[in-house]
Amino acid sequence: MGQTDKDIKIVNTGCCHDCGGRCVLKAHVKDGQVIRIESDTGEDPQIRACMRGRAYRQRLYSPDRLQTPLKRIGEKGEGKFKPISWEEALTEIAAKMHQVKATHGNASILMVASGGNQGMLHGALPVGAMLQGFGGFTRSWGIASYEGAMYASMATYGTIRTGNSREDLLNSKLVIMWGWNPAVTIWDPGTSLMMSRIREKGIRIVAIDPRYSDSAATFADQWIPIRPGTDSAMLIAMAYVILDEQLQDQAFIDLHTVGLDKYKDYLFGKEDGVHKTPQWAETITGVSADVIATLAREYASSKPAALIAGWSPARASFGEQYSRAANVLTAITGNVGVNGGYASGFMRAYSSRETNHKRVIAGKDSEKARSTGNPVEDGAPPRQYALHKLFGGTNPNSARIHNAKVFDAILRGKEGGYPADIKMAYIVASNCLNQHPNTRRGAKALKALEFMVVHEQFMTPTAKFADIVLPVNTFMERNDIAPPWLGSPYYIYLNKAVDSLHASKSDLDICRELSTKLDISPGMFQFAEDDILQGITASRDDIPDYEAMKRDGVVKIKLKEPIVSFKEQIEDPENNVFPTLSGKIEIYCEHLAEMNDPKVPPIPKYMPHEESHDAALSKSYPLQLITSHDKKRAHSTWHNVPWCHDIEPHSVWLNSLDATNRGIVDQGSVDVFNDRGRLRIPAKVTERIMPGVVDIRQGAWYAPDEEGVDHGGCANVLTKDEPSPGGAHPMNSALVQIEPTPEGAGRKK
Ligand SMILES: Nc1nc2c(c(=O)[nH]1)N[C@H]1C(S)=C(S)[C@@H](COP(=O)(O)OP(=O)(O)OC[C@H]3O[C@@H](n4cnc5c(=O)[nH]c(N)nc54)[C@H](O)[C@@H]3O)O[C@H]1N2
Ligand SMILES: Nc1nc2c(c(=O)[nH]1)N[C@H]1C(S)=C(S)[C@@H](COP(=O)(O)OP(=O)(O)OC[C@H]3O[C@@H](n4cnc5c(=O)[nH]c(N)nc54)[C@H](O)[C@@H]3O)O[C@H]1N2
Ligand code: SF4
Ligand SMILES: [Mo]
């Protein structure tokens, strides 16, 4: 009102929580306040924000933002704190850290760092640098997102760079979205637009998912519901049909792969007497044999075809097997390295760091873990099952604790077989209590710590257990650079739009100040924010003009042609090898064979586990829980933003058959439970999920009552904390039961 445009400054910035995106935001700033947010209005491809980015003012200016450092005065988890000064907070943290180090050693300090912020600088980086300077720390390994998919990608292709540019999908004759829901999970901005164009072009799209997801509903011609955790059986049966009917690309197999014979021994019953036919898979997957055989024929004969095997079915017990089976299927049909095909795998496309596959060839004879620069890890032998012979292979050494086991490690320490007795946790950009599996065990573990520090923007369920909580600013209040989430060719420069709110500070500045109290050499902390950002990007020749990036807030890299991973290996195999031990695509992985463990077989297999749909436990807990990602949040972030909350109330999805059997009505209150815990939320009775399966979108905040029943609907109250040998997290492998609460039975809430 009465304001002119000249009062408003437009700051080119971006959004970079861990949401599957990283988008351009333009913050309209007046009198030091963001009054409006718009997104990319520039040249194509536009990197447009979703509603969460556009709603960011409600997160930035939330009345719940942490304002000052806080010291706990109530019980752990109770949420009672008193404000203290920065000086008091940092002095107390430093004193406690010196004491823990002197008494128990550096290995007793655990850093729990996650991807709450996805910029290159803020978040975990400065905390890791500080703790390293302090003599080292214990850290965790195992990325919840993709550890299973990454393991399989490394085993099959020796690299994570296996994706094609999205626009190359327009060259496909068939696109299979396997456990992939980009209409919600973004998987780089522009993916949904591309999927719409693919559909518009008349290319057939098939979705394989226990849920009729938004992507299945929006893009797919066919939806194939499948029992969670059984995808490898369907993929294996598809390979059976293709080989049985001679539909494979034999020339491709001969030239570019190793080990098909050993896979055939498994498929055709030589190994265990069982033929892996579509009928065999039908009883496991719940997908009819006809549908499996038809899709197999269609995939093998519609060349080129793109099988996009998402990470979610691999976020499960033996999840690696699903990804391996998908990768192998793409190879035996010759869909690797060709336009319109897709190698599946980890699916990174663009990366300035890995432009030449030859650069990542394994140090074949390396038996030793690479040094990580963290003194606590020096000399630690390689982790059992690590693909340590492959550069970039998952976690290098045995001094680290798997993320899913962090709580168990705190509780059981060295006696429980873990590398250290943990006394203190330093938690940054992570809501681990909520986001790691087995939340109630997590609560016990966090209570057992001697000391806990959390850097946060909000009083999360995790922060409630801290001794000291330090208020951190958001990406609107500092400068950072964000690379794309998966591998589209661009970078975003997030210019600071407004000054830090309240008394909050950046993770970098907190560590800078704390370092002086820890008496450590200044290292990176002697440099200003912008100098560090320039340093981080200096070696990237795809950012030729740092100042221009900063001015524009974005660099869109123009590629001569769409990326097709492994094109060189396929077109000129003489001069280009795959970065695996054999130099070829490994259907049979020699490196896995060396492990000589049936749980990590050298060829992909279907393997049931103790929470499979037909396990003994299914007698008491007959429903399979999946915990998919929610459109209104990035994990637990945006949970408390009203505009996002309005999109869809939190609920458990279940099929009307399962609801009717149990007297559950739509929106009625239900308890979902197993031996690990119990939560109480409304039911969404829907045909969009197959019978026998329930879905609780992960990320809602844990809110237990006095009996320990969670009223927040945090899915991890129910998930198990036993990872796969390759490191896959088991978040989609829990059996549960569901019942109406007295007030929810037979009537609407
Ligand atoms: N809106 C939103 N987007 C996000 C995120 C977010 O929190 N919110 N998080 C981001 C991050 S960090 C990650 S790692 C990615 C994760 O991306 P994904 O792992 O792809 O996401 P999910 O929602 O877990 O799963 C995708 C689909 O797989 C289905 N599914 C689950 N289990 C199975 C199974 O056993 N078999 C089959 N065939 N399908 C199954 C689910 O129903 C879902 O529709 O998403 C990113 N994008
Ligand atoms: N059951 C189940 N659980 C899951 C998953 C699943 O599919 N099912 N998915 C898993 C996946 S893929 C992932 S990636 C993880 C994510 O797990 P987390 O990374 O722990 O979850 P987020 O909510 O993304 O972020 C954590 C916190 O970072 C804070 N934060 C944001 N920016 C900053 C910052 O600049 N500095 C600091 N210090 N803090 C900041 C946010 O306020 C938020 O509380 O969850 C995993 N958990
Ligand atoms: S939440 Fe993700 S997809 Fe949405 S605007 Fe932010 S970065 Fe983009
Ligand atoms: Mo993730």
JSON list of N, CA and C and ligand atoms in Angstrom, two decimals, residues 17-18 56 59 114-117 122-123 143-146 315 427-432 434-437 455-458 460 472-475 478 507 627-629 634-637 698-699 701 715-716 719 731-732, ligand 2:
[
{"chain": "A", "resi": 17, "resn": "HIS", "atom": "N", "xyz": [16.50, -27.58, 1.08]},
{"chain": "A", "resi": 17, "resn": "HIS", "atom": "CA", "xyz": [16.38, -28.68, 2.04]},
{"chain": "A", "resi": 17, "resn": "HIS", "atom": "C", "xyz": [16.41, -29.99, 1.25]},
{"chain": "A", "resi": 18, "resn": "ASP", "atom": "N", "xyz": [16.25, -31.11, 1.94]},
{"chain": "A", "resi": 18, "resn": "ASP", "atom": "CA", "xyz": [16.52, -32.41, 1.31]},
{"chain": "A", "resi": 18, "resn": "ASP", "atom": "C", "xyz": [15.22, -33.00, 0.74]},
{"chain": "A", "resi": 56, "resn": "TYR", "atom": "N", "xyz": [7.85, -20.66, 1.93]},
{"chain": "A", "resi": 56, "resn": "TYR", "atom": "CA", "xyz": [8.95, -20.59, 2.88]},
{"chain": "A", "resi": 56, "resn": "TYR", "atom": "C", "xyz": [8.83, -19.45, 3.90]},
{"chain": "A", "resi": 59, "resn": "ARG", "atom": "N", "xyz": [7.90, -20.66, 7.11]},
{"chain": "A", "resi": 59, "resn": "ARG", "atom": "CA", "xyz": [8.93, -21.37, 7.89]},
{"chain": "A", "resi": 59, "resn": "ARG", "atom": "C", "xyz": [9.92, -20.36, 8.46]},
{"chain": "A", "resi": 114, "resn": "SER", "atom": "N", "xyz": [23.03, -35.03, 9.20]},
{"chain": "A", "resi": 114, "resn": "SER", "atom": "CA", "xyz": [22.23, -35.48, 8.07]},
{"chain": "A", "resi": 114, "resn": "SER", "atom": "C", "xyz": [22.08, -34.34, 7.06]},
{"chain": "A", "resi": 115, "resn": "GLY", "atom": "N", "xyz": [21.13, -34.51, 6.17]},
{"chain": "A", "resi": 115, "resn": "GLY", "atom": "CA", "xyz": [21.05, -33.59, 5.04]},
{"chain": "A", "resi": 115, "resn": "GLY", "atom": "C", "xyz": [19.98, -32.54, 5.15]},
{"chain": "A", "resi": 116, "resn": "GLY", "atom": "N", "xyz": [19.62, -32.14, 6.39]},
{"chain": "A", "resi": 116, "resn": "GLY", "atom": "CA", "xyz": [18.57, -31.13, 6.56]},
{"chain": "A", "resi": 116, "resn": "GLY", "atom": "C", "xyz": [18.81, -29.90, 5.72]},
{"chain": "A", "resi": 117, "resn": "ASN", "atom": "N", "xyz": [20.08, -29.51, 5.57]},
{"chain": "A", "resi": 117, "resn": "ASN", "atom": "CA", "xyz": [20.43, -28.47, 4.62]},
{"chain": "A", "resi": 117, "resn": "ASN", "atom": "C", "xyz": [21.31, -29.10, 3.55]},
{"chain": "A", "resi": 122, "resn": "HIS", "atom": "N", "xyz": [26.81, -25.02, 4.56]},
{"chain": "A", "resi": 122, "resn": "HIS", "atom": "CA", "xyz": [26.20, -25.01, 5.90]},
{"chain": "A", "resi": 122, "resn": "HIS", "atom": "C", "xyz": [25.64, -26.38, 6.25]},
{"chain": "A", "resi": 123, "resn": "GLY", "atom": "N", "xyz": [25.54, -26.63, 7.55]},
{"chain": "A", "resi": 123, "resn": "GLY", "atom": "CA", "xyz": [25.08, -27.94, 7.99]},
{"chain": "A", "resi": 123, "resn": "GLY", "atom": "C", "xyz": [26.26, -28.73, 8.55]},
{"chain": "A", "resi": 143, "resn": "ILE", "atom": "N", "xyz": [23.57, -44.21, 3.97]},
{"chain": "A", "resi": 143, "resn": "ILE", "atom": "CA", "xyz": [22.62, -43.15, 3.63]},
{"chain": "A", "resi": 143, "resn": "ILE", "atom": "C", "xyz": [21.23, -43.77, 3.51]},
{"chain": "A", "resi": 144, "resn": "ALA", "atom": "N", "xyz": [20.30, -43.25, 4.31]},
{"chain": "A", "resi": 144, "resn": "ALA", "atom": "CA", "xyz": [18.95, -43.82, 4.32]},
{"chain": "A", "resi": 144, "resn": "ALA", "atom": "C", "xyz": [18.34, -43.79, 2.93]},
{"chain": "A", "resi": 145, "resn": "SER", "atom": "N", "xyz": [18.63, -42.73, 2.20]},
{"chain": "A", "resi": 145, "resn": "SER", "atom": "CA", "xyz": [18.02, -42.55, 0.88]},
{"chain": "A", "resi": 145, "resn": "SER", "atom": "C", "xyz": [18.29, -43.72, -0.05]},
{"chain": "A", "resi": 146, "resn": "TYR", "atom": "N", "xyz": [19.57, -44.07, -0.17]},
{"chain": "A", "resi": 146, "resn": "TYR", "atom": "CA", "xyz": [19.93, -44.88, -1.33]},
{"chain": "A", "resi": 146, "resn": "TYR", "atom": "C", "xyz": [21.04, -45.91, -1.09]},
{"chain": "A", "resi": 315, "resn": "ARG", "atom": "N", "xyz": [14.97, -49.48, -0.11]},
{"chain": "A", "resi": 315, "resn": "ARG", "atom": "CA", "xyz": [15.07, -49.03, 1.28]},
{"chain": "A", "resi": 315, "resn": "ARG", "atom": "C", "xyz": [14.38, -50.09, 2.13]},
{"chain": "A", "resi": 427, "resn": "ILE", "atom": "N", "xyz": [24.78, -33.22, 17.21]},
{"chain": "A", "resi": 427, "resn": "ILE", "atom": "CA", "xyz": [23.78, -33.48, 16.18]},
{"chain": "A", "resi": 427, "resn": "ILE", "atom": "C", "xyz": [23.54, -32.22, 15.35]},
{"chain": "A", "resi": 428, "resn": "VAL", "atom": "N", "xyz": [23.66, -32.38, 14.04]},
{"chain": "A", "resi": 428, "resn": "VAL", "atom": "CA", "xyz": [23.51, -31.20, 13.17]},
{"chain": "A", "resi": 428, "resn": "VAL", "atom": "C", "xyz": [22.71, -31.56, 11.91]},
{"chain": "A", "resi": 429, "resn": "ALA", "atom": "N", "xyz": [21.76, -30.70, 11.59]},
{"chain": "A", "resi": 429, "resn": "ALA", "atom": "CA", "xyz": [20.92, -30.86, 10.38]},
{"chain": "A", "resi": 429, "resn": "ALA", "atom": "C", "xyz": [20.30, -32.25, 10.32]},
{"chain": "A", "resi": 430, "resn": "SER", "atom": "N", "xyz": [19.95, -32.77, 11.47]},
{"chain": "A", "resi": 430, "resn": "SER", "atom": "CA", "xyz": [19.38, -34.12, 11.55]},
{"chain": "A", "resi": 430, "resn": "SER", "atom": "C", "xyz": [18.29, -34.16, 12.60]},
{"chain": "A", "resi": 431, "resn": "ASN", "atom": "N", "xyz": [17.21, -34.81, 12.26]},
{"chain": "A", "resi": 431, "resn": "ASN", "atom": "CA", "xyz": [16.16, -35.07, 13.24]},
{"chain": "A", "resi": 431, "resn": "ASN", "atom": "C", "xyz": [16.16, -36.58, 13.47]},
{"chain": "A", "resi": 432, "resn": "CYS", "atom": "N", "xyz": [17.30, -37.06, 13.97]},
{"chain": "A", "resi": 432, "resn": "CYS", "atom": "CA", "xyz": [17.56, -38.52, 13.95]},
{"chain": "A", "resi": 432, "resn": "CYS", "atom": "C", "xyz": [16.54, -39.32, 14.76]},
{"chain": "A", "resi": 434, "resn": "ASN", "atom": "N", "xyz": [13.48, -38.94, 14.98]},
{"chain": "A", "resi": 434, "resn": "ASN", "atom": "CA", "xyz": [12.31, -39.08, 14.12]},
{"chain": "A", "resi": 434, "resn": "ASN", "atom": "C", "xyz": [12.61, -39.87, 12.84]},
{"chain": "A", "resi": 435, "resn": "GLN", "atom": "N", "xyz": [13.81, -39.70, 12.33]},
{"chain": "A", "resi": 435, "resn": "GLN", "atom": "CA", "xyz": [14.12, -40.16, 10.97]},
{"chain": "A", "resi": 435, "resn": "GLN", "atom": "C", "xyz": [14.90, -41.46, 10.89]},
{"chain": "A", "resi": 436, "resn": "HIS", "atom": "N", "xyz": [15.56, -41.82, 11.97]},
{"chain": "A", "resi": 436, "resn": "HIS", "atom": "CA", "xyz": [16.21, -43.14, 11.99]},
{"chain": "A", "resi": 436, "resn": "HIS", "atom": "C", "xyz": [15.16, -44.17, 12.42]},
{"chain": "A", "resi": 437, "resn": "PRO", "atom": "N", "xyz": [15.37, -45.43, 12.03]},
{"chain": "A", "resi": 437, "resn": "PRO", "atom": "CA", "xyz": [14.39, -46.44, 12.43]},
{"chain": "A", "resi": 437, "resn": "PRO", "atom": "C", "xyz": [14.36, -46.68, 13.94]},
{"chain": "A", "resi": 455, "resn": "HIS", "atom": "N", "xyz": [22.27, -28.54, 16.83]},
{"chain": "A", "resi": 455, "resn": "HIS", "atom": "CA", "xyz": [22.12, -27.30, 16.06]},
{"chain": "A", "resi": 455, "resn": "HIS", "atom": "C", "xyz": [20.78, -27.39, 15.34]},
{"chain": "A", "resi": 456, "resn": "GLU", "atom": "N", "xyz": [19.85, -26.52, 15.61]},
{"chain": "A", "resi": 456, "resn": "GLU", "atom": "CA", "xyz": [18.52, -26.62, 14.98]},
{"chain": "A", "resi": 456, "resn": "GLU", "atom": "C", "xyz": [17.86, -25.27, 14.73]},
{"chain": "A", "resi": 457, "resn": "GLN", "atom": "N", "xyz": [16.83, -25.35, 13.90]},
{"chain": "A", "resi": 457, "resn": "GLN", "atom": "CA", "xyz": [15.99, -24.18, 13.64]},
{"chain": "A", "resi": 457, "resn": "GLN", "atom": "C", "xyz": [14.70, -24.25, 14.45]},
{"chain": "A", "resi": 458, "resn": "PHE", "atom": "N", "xyz": [14.32, -25.49, 14.83]},
{"chain": "A", "resi": 458, "resn": "PHE", "atom": "CA", "xyz": [13.05, -25.71, 15.55]},
{"chain": "A", "resi": 458, "resn": "PHE", "atom": "C", "xyz": [13.26, -26.71, 16.69]},
{"chain": "A", "resi": 460, "resn": "THR", "atom": "N", "xyz": [12.65, -29.75, 17.55]},
{"chain": "A", "resi": 460, "resn": "THR", "atom": "CA", "xyz": [12.22, -31.03, 16.97]},
{"chain": "A", "resi": 460, "resn": "THR", "atom": "C", "xyz": [12.15, -32.09, 18.07]},
{"chain": "A", "resi": 472, "resn": "VAL", "atom": "N", "xyz": [19.88, -22.07, 14.80]},
{"chain": "A", "resi": 472, "resn": "VAL", "atom": "CA", "xyz": [20.59, -21.91, 13.54]},
{"chain": "A", "resi": 472, "resn": "VAL", "atom": "C", "xyz": [19.71, -21.11, 12.59]},
{"chain": "A", "resi": 473, "resn": "ASN", "atom": "N", "xyz": [20.36, -20.31, 11.74]},
{"chain": "A", "resi": 473, "resn": "ASN", "atom": "CA", "xyz": [19.58, -19.55, 10.75]},
{"chain": "A", "resi": 473, "resn": "ASN", "atom": "C", "xyz": [19.20, -20.45, 9.57]},
{"chain": "A", "resi": 474, "resn": "THR", "atom": "N", "xyz": [18.38, -19.93, 8.66]},
{"chain": "A", "resi": 474, "resn": "THR", "atom": "CA", "xyz": [17.96, -20.72, 7.50]},
{"chain": "A", "resi": 474, "resn": "THR", "atom": "C", "xyz": [18.71, -20.22, 6.26]},
{"chain": "A", "resi": 475, "resn": "PHE", "atom": "N", "xyz": [18.47, -20.91, 5.16]},
{"chain": "A", "resi": 475, "resn": "PHE", "atom": "CA", "xyz": [19.19, -20.50, 3.94]},
{"chain": "A", "resi": 475, "resn": "PHE", "atom": "C", "xyz": [18.83, -19.11, 3.44]},
{"chain": "A", "resi": 478, "resn": "ARG", "atom": "N", "xyz": [21.82, -16.45, 4.98]},
{"chain": "A", "resi": 478, "resn": "ARG", "atom": "CA", "xyz": [23.27, -16.66, 4.81]},
{"chain": "A", "resi": 478, "resn": "ARG", "atom": "C", "xyz": [23.50, -17.00, 3.35]},
{"chain": "A", "resi": 507, "resn": "ASP", "atom": "N", "xyz": [25.62, -22.46, 11.03]},
{"chain": "A", "resi": 507, "resn": "ASP", "atom": "CA", "xyz": [26.44, -23.56, 11.56]},
{"chain": "A", "resi": 507, "resn": "ASP", "atom": "C", "xyz": [27.92, -23.17, 11.49]},
{"chain": "A", "resi": 627, "resn": "THR", "atom": "N", "xyz": [6.59, -46.63, 4.09]},
{"chain": "A", "resi": 627, "resn": "THR", "atom": "CA", "xyz": [6.67, -45.29, 4.69]},
{"chain": "A", "resi": 627, "resn": "THR", "atom": "C", "xyz": [7.17, -44.32, 3.62]},
{"chain": "A", "resi": 628, "resn": "SER", "atom": "N", "xyz": [6.26, -43.95, 2.74]},
{"chain": "A", "resi": 628, "resn": "SER", "atom": "CA", "xyz": [6.72, -43.18, 1.58]},
{"chain": "A", "resi": 628, "resn": "SER", "atom": "C", "xyz": [6.91, -41.71, 1.94]},
{"chain": "A", "resi": 629, "resn": "HIS", "atom": "N", "xyz": [7.46, -40.98, 0.99]},
{"chain": "A", "resi": 629, "resn": "HIS", "atom": "CA", "xyz": [7.81, -39.57, 1.22]},
{"chain": "A", "resi": 629, "resn": "HIS", "atom": "C", "xyz": [6.59, -38.70, 0.91]},
{"chain": "A", "resi": 634, "resn": "ALA", "atom": "N", "xyz": [9.63, -32.10, 3.42]},
{"chain": "A", "resi": 634, "resn": "ALA", "atom": "CA", "xyz": [10.84, -32.84, 3.07]},
{"chain": "A", "resi": 634, "resn": "ALA", "atom": "C", "xyz": [11.18, -33.54, 4.38]},
{"chain": "A", "resi": 635, "resn": "HIS", "atom": "N", "xyz": [10.93, -34.82, 4.45]},
{"chain": "A", "resi": 635, "resn": "HIS", "atom": "CA", "xyz": [11.10, -35.59, 5.69]},
{"chain": "A", "resi": 635, "resn": "HIS", "atom": "C", "xyz": [10.33, -34.89, 6.82]},
{"chain": "A", "resi": 636, "resn": "SER", "atom": "N", "xyz": [11.08, -34.43, 7.84]},
{"chain": "A", "resi": 636, "resn": "SER", "atom": "CA", "xyz": [10.38, -33.81, 8.96]},
{"chain": "A", "resi": 636, "resn": "SER", "atom": "C", "xyz": [10.34, -32.28, 8.82]},
{"chain": "A", "resi": 637, "resn": "THR", "atom": "N", "xyz": [10.96, -31.77, 7.77]},
{"chain": "A", "resi": 637, "resn": "THR", "atom": "CA", "xyz": [11.04, -30.32, 7.58]},
{"chain": "A", "resi": 637, "resn": "THR", "atom": "C", "xyz": [9.76, -29.82, 6.89]},
{"chain": "A", "resi": 698, "resn": "GLN", "atom": "N", "xyz": [6.46, -40.90, 5.95]},
{"chain": "A", "resi": 698, "resn": "GLN", "atom": "CA", "xyz": [7.49, -40.65, 6.95]},
{"chain": "A", "resi": 698, "resn": "GLN", "atom": "C", "xyz": [7.66, -39.16, 7.21]},
{"chain": "A", "resi": 699, "resn": "GLY", "atom": "N", "xyz": [8.15, -38.82, 8.40]},
{"chain": "A", "resi": 699, "resn": "GLY", "atom": "CA", "xyz": [8.52, -37.43, 8.67]},
{"chain": "A", "resi": 699, "resn": "GLY", "atom": "C", "xyz": [7.64, -36.68, 9.66]},
{"chain": "A", "resi": 701, "resn": "TRP", "atom": "N", "xyz": [6.11, -35.59, 13.11]},
{"chain": "A", "resi": 701, "resn": "TRP", "atom": "CA", "xyz": [6.89, -35.49, 14.36]},
{"chain": "A", "resi": 701, "resn": "TRP", "atom": "C", "xyz": [6.36, -36.41, 15.46]},
{"chain": "A", "resi": 715, "resn": "ALA", "atom": "N", "xyz": [6.37, -42.59, 11.56]},
{"chain": "A", "resi": 715, "resn": "ALA", "atom": "CA", "xyz": [6.42, -43.96, 11.03]},
{"chain": "A", "resi": 715, "resn": "ALA", "atom": "C", "xyz": [7.53, -44.79, 11.66]},
{"chain": "A", "resi": 716, "resn": "ASN", "atom": "N", "xyz": [8.61, -44.11, 12.08]},
{"chain": "A", "resi": 716, "resn": "ASN", "atom": "CA", "xyz": [9.75, -44.89, 12.58]},
{"chain": "A", "resi": 716, "resn": "ASN", "atom": "C", "xyz": [9.53, -45.50, 13.97]},
{"chain": "A", "resi": 719, "resn": "THR", "atom": "N", "xyz": [9.37, -48.98, 12.54]},
{"chain": "A", "resi": 719, "resn": "THR", "atom": "CA", "xyz": [10.35, -49.58, 11.62]},
{"chain": "A", "resi": 719, "resn": "THR", "atom": "C", "xyz": [11.49, -50.26, 12.36]},
{"chain": "A", "resi": 731, "resn": "MET", "atom": "N", "xyz": [13.53, -49.37, 6.02]},
{"chain": "A", "resi": 731, "resn": "MET", "atom": "CA", "xyz": [12.33, -48.58, 6.36]},
{"chain": "A", "resi": 731, "resn": "MET", "atom": "C", "xyz": [11.04, -49.06, 5.71]},
{"chain": "A", "resi": 732, "resn": "ASN", "atom": "N", "xyz": [11.14, -49.89, 4.70]},
{"chain": "A", "resi": 732, "resn": "ASN", "atom": "CA", "xyz": [9.91, -50.40, 4.07]},
{"chain": "A", "resi": 732, "resn": "ASN", "atom": "C", "xyz": [9.72, -51.89, 4.33]},
{"chain": "B", "resi": 2, "resn": "LIG", "atom": "N1", "xyz": [10.44, -44.49, 7.92]},
{"chain": "B", "resi": 2, "resn": "LIG", "atom": "C1", "xyz": [11.22, -43.79, 7.10]},
{"chain": "B", "resi": 2, "resn": "LIG", "atom": "N2", "xyz": [12.18, -43.02, 7.60]},
{"chain": "B", "resi": 2, "resn": "LIG", "atom": "C2", "xyz": [12.99, -42.32, 6.77]},
{"chain": "B", "resi": 2, "resn": "LIG", "atom": "C3", "xyz": [12.82, -42.40, 5.37]},
{"chain": "B", "resi": 2, "resn": "LIG", "atom": "C4", "xyz": [11.79, -43.24, 4.86]},
{"chain": "B", "resi": 2, "resn": "LIG", "atom": "O1", "xyz": [11.60, -43.37, 3.62]},
{"chain": "B", "resi": 2, "resn": "LIG", "atom": "N3", "xyz": [11.01, -43.91, 5.76]},
{"chain": "B", "resi": 2, "resn": "LIG", "atom": "N4", "xyz": [13.64, -41.69, 4.54]},
{"chain": "B", "resi": 2, "resn": "LIG", "atom": "C5", "xyz": [14.95, -41.42, 5.03]},
{"chain": "B", "resi": 2, "resn": "LIG", "atom": "C6", "xyz": [15.66, -40.48, 4.17]},
{"chain": "B", "resi": 2, "resn": "LIG", "atom": "S1", "xyz": [15.69, -40.87, 2.49]},
{"chain": "B", "resi": 2, "resn": "LIG", "atom": "C7", "xyz": [16.30, -39.41, 4.64]},
{"chain": "B", "resi": 2, "resn": "LIG", "atom": "S2", "xyz": [17.30, -38.48, 3.57]},
{"chain": "B", "resi": 2, "resn": "LIG", "atom": "C8", "xyz": [16.24, -39.06, 6.07]},
{"chain": "B", "resi": 2, "resn": "LIG", "atom": "C9", "xyz": [16.22, -37.58, 6.37]},
{"chain": "B", "resi": 2, "resn": "LIG", "atom": "O2", "xyz": [16.39, -37.39, 7.71]},
{"chain": "B", "resi": 2, "resn": "LIG", "atom": "P1", "xyz": [16.83, -35.98, 8.31]},
{"chain": "B", "resi": 2, "resn": "LIG", "atom": "O3", "xyz": [17.93, -35.40, 7.47]},
{"chain": "B", "resi": 2, "resn": "LIG", "atom": "O4", "xyz": [17.10, -36.14, 9.75]},
{"chain": "B", "resi": 2, "resn": "LIG", "atom": "O5", "xyz": [15.48, -35.14, 8.12]},
{"chain": "B", "resi": 2, "resn": "LIG", "atom": "P2", "xyz": [15.14, -33.66, 7.63]},
{"chain": "B", "resi": 2, "resn": "LIG", "atom": "O6", "xyz": [13.77, -33.41, 8.10]},
{"chain": "B", "resi": 2, "resn": "LIG", "atom": "O7", "xyz": [15.41, -33.50, 6.16]},
{"chain": "B", "resi": 2, "resn": "LIG", "atom": "O8", "xyz": [16.18, -32.66, 8.32]},
{"chain": "B", "resi": 2, "resn": "LIG", "atom": "C10", "xyz": [16.55, -32.70, 9.65]},
{"chain": "B", "resi": 2, "resn": "LIG", "atom": "C11", "xyz": [16.63, -31.36, 10.31]},
{"chain": "B", "resi": 2, "resn": "LIG", "atom": "O9", "xyz": [17.53, -30.45, 9.69]},
{"chain": "B", "resi": 2, "resn": "LIG", "atom": "C12", "xyz": [17.15, -29.15, 10.14]},
{"chain": "B", "resi": 2, "resn": "LIG", "atom": "N5", "xyz": [17.84, -28.14, 9.32]},
{"chain": "B", "resi": 2, "resn": "LIG", "atom": "C13", "xyz": [17.47, -27.62, 8.15]},
{"chain": "B", "resi": 2, "resn": "LIG", "atom": "N6", "xyz": [18.40, -26.75, 7.71]},
{"chain": "B", "resi": 2, "resn": "LIG", "atom": "C14", "xyz": [19.39, -26.72, 8.63]},
{"chain": "B", "resi": 2, "resn": "LIG", "atom": "C15", "xyz": [20.63, -26.02, 8.75]},
{"chain": "B", "resi": 2, "resn": "LIG", "atom": "O10", "xyz": [21.01, -25.24, 7.90]},
{"chain": "B", "resi": 2, "resn": "LIG", "atom": "N7", "xyz": [21.39, -26.30, 9.85]},
{"chain": "B", "resi": 2, "resn": "LIG", "atom": "C16", "xyz": [20.98, -27.14, 10.81]},
{"chain": "B", "resi": 2, "resn": "LIG", "atom": "N8", "xyz": [21.79, -27.34, 11.84]},
{"chain": "B", "resi": 2, "resn": "LIG", "atom": "N9", "xyz": [19.81, -27.81, 10.75]},
{"chain": "B", "resi": 2, "resn": "LIG", "atom": "C17", "xyz": [19.03, -27.59, 9.67]},
{"chain": "B", "resi": 2, "resn": "LIG", "atom": "C18", "xyz": [15.65, -29.18, 9.98]},
{"chain": "B", "resi": 2, "resn": "LIG", "atom": "O11", "xyz": [15.03, -28.20, 10.81]},
{"chain": "B", "resi": 2, "resn": "LIG", "atom": "C19", "xyz": [15.31, -30.62, 10.36]},
{"chain": "B", "resi": 2, "resn": "LIG", "atom": "O12", "xyz": [14.82, -30.71, 11.68]},
{"chain": "B", "resi": 2, "resn": "LIG", "atom": "O13", "xyz": [15.08, -39.66, 6.65]},
{"chain": "B", "resi": 2, "resn": "LIG", "atom": "C20", "xyz": [15.07, -41.04, 6.49]},
{"chain": "B", "resi": 2, "resn": "LIG", "atom": "N10", "xyz": [13.99, -41.58, 7.29]}
]
